[in-house]
């Protein structure tokens, strides 16, 4: 699968989702989209784009 965290961060604006579970509450199929998808995606975006340790490791891996 393709890594799309850049699109999630910039184009789709996942950072603007405030995780109030409104989408889960109104879902007619009782899908827990917040817990099963949105929160893990937000964590992945933060890990890749804002975590200082990950940034350091990326720089180190490029030089190796």
CSV table of N, CA and C in Angstrom, one decimal:
chain,number,residue,atom,x,y,z
A,1,UNK,N,0.8,-1.2,0.0
A,1,UNK,CA,0.0,0.0,0.0
A,1,UNK,C,0.9,1.2,0.0
A,2,UNK,N,0.3,2.3,-0.4
A,2,UNK,CA,1.0,3.6,-0.6
A,2,UNK,C,0.9,4.4,0.7
A,3,UNK,N,2.0,5.0,1.1
A,3,UNK,CA,2.1,5.9,2.3
A,3,UNK,C,1.5,7.2,1.9
A,4,UNK,N,0.3,7.5,2.5
A,4,UNK,CA,-0.4,8.8,2.2
A,4,UNK,C,-0.5,9.7,3.3
A,5,UNK,N,0.5,9.7,4.3
A,5,UNK,CA,0.4,10.6,5.4
A,5,UNK,C,0.5,12.0,5.0
A,6,UNK,N,1.3,12.3,4.0
A,6,UNK,CA,1.5,13.7,3.5
A,6,UNK,C,0.1,14.2,3.0
A,7,UNK,N,-0.6,13.4,2.3
A,7,UNK,CA,-1.9,13.9,1.8
A,7,UNK,C,-2.9,14.0,3.0
A,8,UNK,N,-2.8,13.1,3.9
A,8,UNK,CA,-3.7,13.2,5.1
A,8,UNK,C,-3.4,14.5,5.9
A,9,UNK,N,-2.2,14.8,6.0
A,9,UNK,CA,-1.8,16.0,6.7
A,9,UNK,C,-2.1,17.3,6.0
A,10,UNK,N,-1.8,17.4,4.7
A,10,UNK,CA,-1.9,18.7,4.0
A,10,UNK,C,-3.2,18.8,3.2
A,11,UNK,N,-3.5,17.8,2.4
A,11,UNK,CA,-4.6,17.9,1.5
A,11,UNK,C,-6.0,17.6,2.1
A,12,UNK,N,-6.0,16.6,3.0
A,12,UNK,CA,-7.3,16.1,3.5
A,12,UNK,C,-7.5,16.7,4.9
A,13,UNK,N,-6.5,17.4,5.5
A,13,UNK,CA,-6.7,18.1,6.8
A,13,UNK,C,-7.1,17.2,8.0
A,14,UNK,N,-6.5,16.1,8.1
A,14,UNK,CA,-6.9,15.2,9.2
A,14,UNK,C,-6.6,15.9,10.6
A,15,UNK,N,-5.7,16.8,10.6
A,15,UNK,CA,-5.5,17.5,11.9
A,15,UNK,C,-6.6,18.3,12.4
A,16,UNK,N,-7.6,18.7,11.5
A,16,UNK,CA,-8.7,19.4,11.9
A,16,UNK,C,-9.8,18.6,12.5
A,17,UNK,N,-9.7,17.3,12.5
A,17,UNK,CA,-10.7,16.4,13.1
A,17,UNK,C,-10.5,16.5,14.6
A,18,UNK,N,-11.5,16.9,15.4
A,18,UNK,CA,-11.3,17.0,16.8
A,18,UNK,C,-11.6,15.8,17.6
A,19,UNK,N,-11.9,14.7,17.0
A,19,UNK,CA,-12.1,13.4,17.6
A,19,UNK,C,-13.2,13.5,18.7
A,20,UNK,N,-14.3,14.1,18.4
A,20,UNK,CA,-15.5,14.2,19.3
A,20,UNK,C,-16.4,13.0,19.2
A,21,UNK,N,-16.1,12.2,18.2
A,21,UNK,CA,-16.9,11.0,17.9
A,21,UNK,C,-18.3,11.3,17.3
A,22,UNK,N,-18.5,12.5,16.8
A,22,UNK,CA,-19.7,12.8,16.2
A,22,UNK,C,-20.1,11.9,15.0
A,23,UNK,N,-19.1,11.6,14.2
A,23,UNK,CA,-19.3,10.7,13.1
A,23,UNK,C,-19.7,9.3,13.5
A,24,UNK,N,-19.2,8.8,14.6
A,24,UNK,CA,-19.5,7.5,15.1
A,24,UNK,C,-20.9,7.5,15.7
A,25,UNK,N,-21.3,8.6,16.4
A,25,UNK,CA,-22.7,8.7,17.0
A,25,UNK,C,-23.8,8.7,15.9
A,26,UNK,N,-23.5,9.3,14.8
A,26,UNK,CA,-24.6,9.4,13.8
A,26,UNK,C,-24.5,8.3,12.7
A,27,UNK,N,-23.5,7.4,12.8
A,27,UNK,CA,-23.4,6.4,11.8
A,27,UNK,C,-24.5,5.4,11.8
A,28,UNK,N,-25.3,5.2,10.7
A,28,UNK,CA,-26.4,4.3,10.8
A,28,UNK,C,-25.9,2.8,10.9
A,29,UNK,N,-24.7,2.5,10.5
A,29,UNK,CA,-24.2,1.2,10.6
A,29,UNK,C,-23.4,0.9,11.9
A,30,UNK,N,-23.4,1.8,12.8
A,30,UNK,CA,-22.6,1.7,14.0
A,30,UNK,C,-21.1,1.4,13.8
A,31,UNK,N,-20.6,2.1,12.8
A,31,UNK,CA,-19.1,1.9,12.6
A,31,UNK,C,-18.4,2.8,13.5
A,32,UNK,N,-17.4,2.3,14.2
A,32,UNK,CA,-16.6,3.2,15.1
A,32,UNK,C,-15.4,3.7,14.3
A,33,UNK,N,-15.7,4.6,13.4
A,33,UNK,CA,-14.7,5.2,12.5
A,33,UNK,C,-13.6,6.0,13.3
A,34,UNK,N,-14.1,6.6,14.4
A,34,UNK,CA,-13.1,7.4,15.1
A,34,UNK,C,-12.0,6.5,15.8
A,35,UNK,N,-12.5,5.5,16.5
A,35,UNK,CA,-11.5,4.6,17.2
A,35,UNK,C,-10.7,3.7,16.2
A,36,UNK,N,-11.4,3.3,15.2
A,36,UNK,CA,-10.7,2.3,14.3
A,36,UNK,C,-9.9,2.9,13.1
A,37,UNK,N,-10.2,4.1,12.8
A,37,UNK,CA,-9.5,4.7,11.7
A,37,UNK,C,-8.9,6.1,11.9
A,38,UNK,N,-9.7,7.0,12.4
A,38,UNK,CA,-9.3,8.4,12.5
A,38,UNK,C,-8.1,8.6,13.5
A,39,UNK,N,-8.3,8.0,14.7
A,39,UNK,CA,-7.2,8.2,15.7
A,39,UNK,C,-5.9,7.5,15.2
A,40,UNK,N,-6.0,6.3,14.7
A,40,UNK,CA,-4.7,5.7,14.3
A,40,UNK,C,-4.1,6.5,13.1
A,41,UNK,N,-4.9,7.0,12.2
A,41,UNK,CA,-4.3,7.8,11.1
A,41,UNK,C,-3.7,9.1,11.7
A,42,UNK,N,-4.3,9.7,12.6
A,42,UNK,CA,-3.7,10.9,13.2
A,42,UNK,C,-2.4,10.6,13.9
A,43,UNK,N,-2.4,9.5,14.6
A,43,UNK,CA,-1.1,9.1,15.3
A,43,UNK,C,0.0,8.8,14.3
A,44,UNK,N,-0.4,8.2,13.1
A,44,UNK,CA,0.6,7.9,12.1
A,44,UNK,C,1.2,9.2,11.5
A,45,UNK,N,0.3,10.2,11.3
A,45,UNK,CA,0.7,11.5,10.7
A,45,UNK,C,1.6,12.2,11.7
A,46,UNK,N,1.3,12.2,13.0
A,46,UNK,CA,2.1,12.8,14.0
A,46,UNK,C,3.5,12.1,14.1
A,47,UNK,N,3.5,10.8,14.1
A,47,UNK,CA,4.7,10.1,14.2
A,47,UNK,C,5.6,10.4,13.0
A,48,UNK,N,5.1,10.5,11.8
A,48,UNK,CA,5.9,10.7,10.6
A,48,UNK,C,6.3,12.2,10.4
A,49,UNK,N,5.5,13.1,10.8
A,49,UNK,CA,5.8,14.5,10.4
A,49,UNK,C,6.1,15.4,11.6
A,50,UNK,N,5.8,15.0,12.8
A,50,UNK,CA,6.1,15.9,13.9
A,50,UNK,C,6.9,15.4,15.0
A,51,UNK,N,7.2,14.1,15.0
A,51,UNK,CA,8.0,13.4,16.1
A,51,UNK,C,9.5,13.7,15.9
A,52,UNK,N,10.2,14.4,16.8
A,52,UNK,CA,11.6,14.8,16.6
A,52,UNK,C,12.5,13.5,16.5
A,53,UNK,N,12.2,12.5,17.2
A,53,UNK,CA,13.0,11.3,17.1
A,53,UNK,C,12.9,10.7,15.6
A,54,UNK,N,11.7,10.6,15.1
A,54,UNK,CA,11.5,10.1,13.7
A,54,UNK,C,12.3,11.0,12.7
A,55,UNK,N,12.2,12.3,12.9
A,55,UNK,CA,12.9,13.2,12.0
A,55,UNK,C,14.4,13.0,12.1
A,56,UNK,N,15.0,12.8,13.3
A,56,UNK,CA,16.4,12.5,13.4
A,56,UNK,C,16.7,11.1,12.7
A,57,UNK,N,15.9,10.1,12.9
A,57,UNK,CA,16.2,8.8,12.3
A,57,UNK,C,16.1,8.9,10.8
A,58,UNK,N,15.2,9.7,10.2
A,58,UNK,CA,15.1,9.9,8.8
A,58,UNK,C,16.4,10.5,8.2
A,59,UNK,N,16.9,11.5,8.9
A,59,UNK,CA,18.1,12.2,8.5
A,59,UNK,C,19.3,11.2,8.6
A,60,UNK,N,19.4,10.4,9.6
A,60,UNK,CA,20.4,9.5,9.8
A,60,UNK,C,20.4,8.4,8.8
A,61,UNK,N,19.2,7.9,8.4
A,61,UNK,CA,19.0,6.8,7.4
A,61,UNK,C,19.5,7.3,6.1
A,62,UNK,N,19.2,8.5,5.7
A,62,UNK,CA,19.6,9.1,4.4
A,62,UNK,C,21.1,9.1,4.2
A,63,UNK,N,21.8,9.4,5.3
A,63,UNK,CA,23.3,9.5,5.2
A,63,UNK,C,23.9,8.1,5.2
A,64,UNK,N,23.2,7.1,5.7
A,64,UNK,CA,23.8,5.8,5.8
A,64,UNK,C,23.8,5.1,4.5
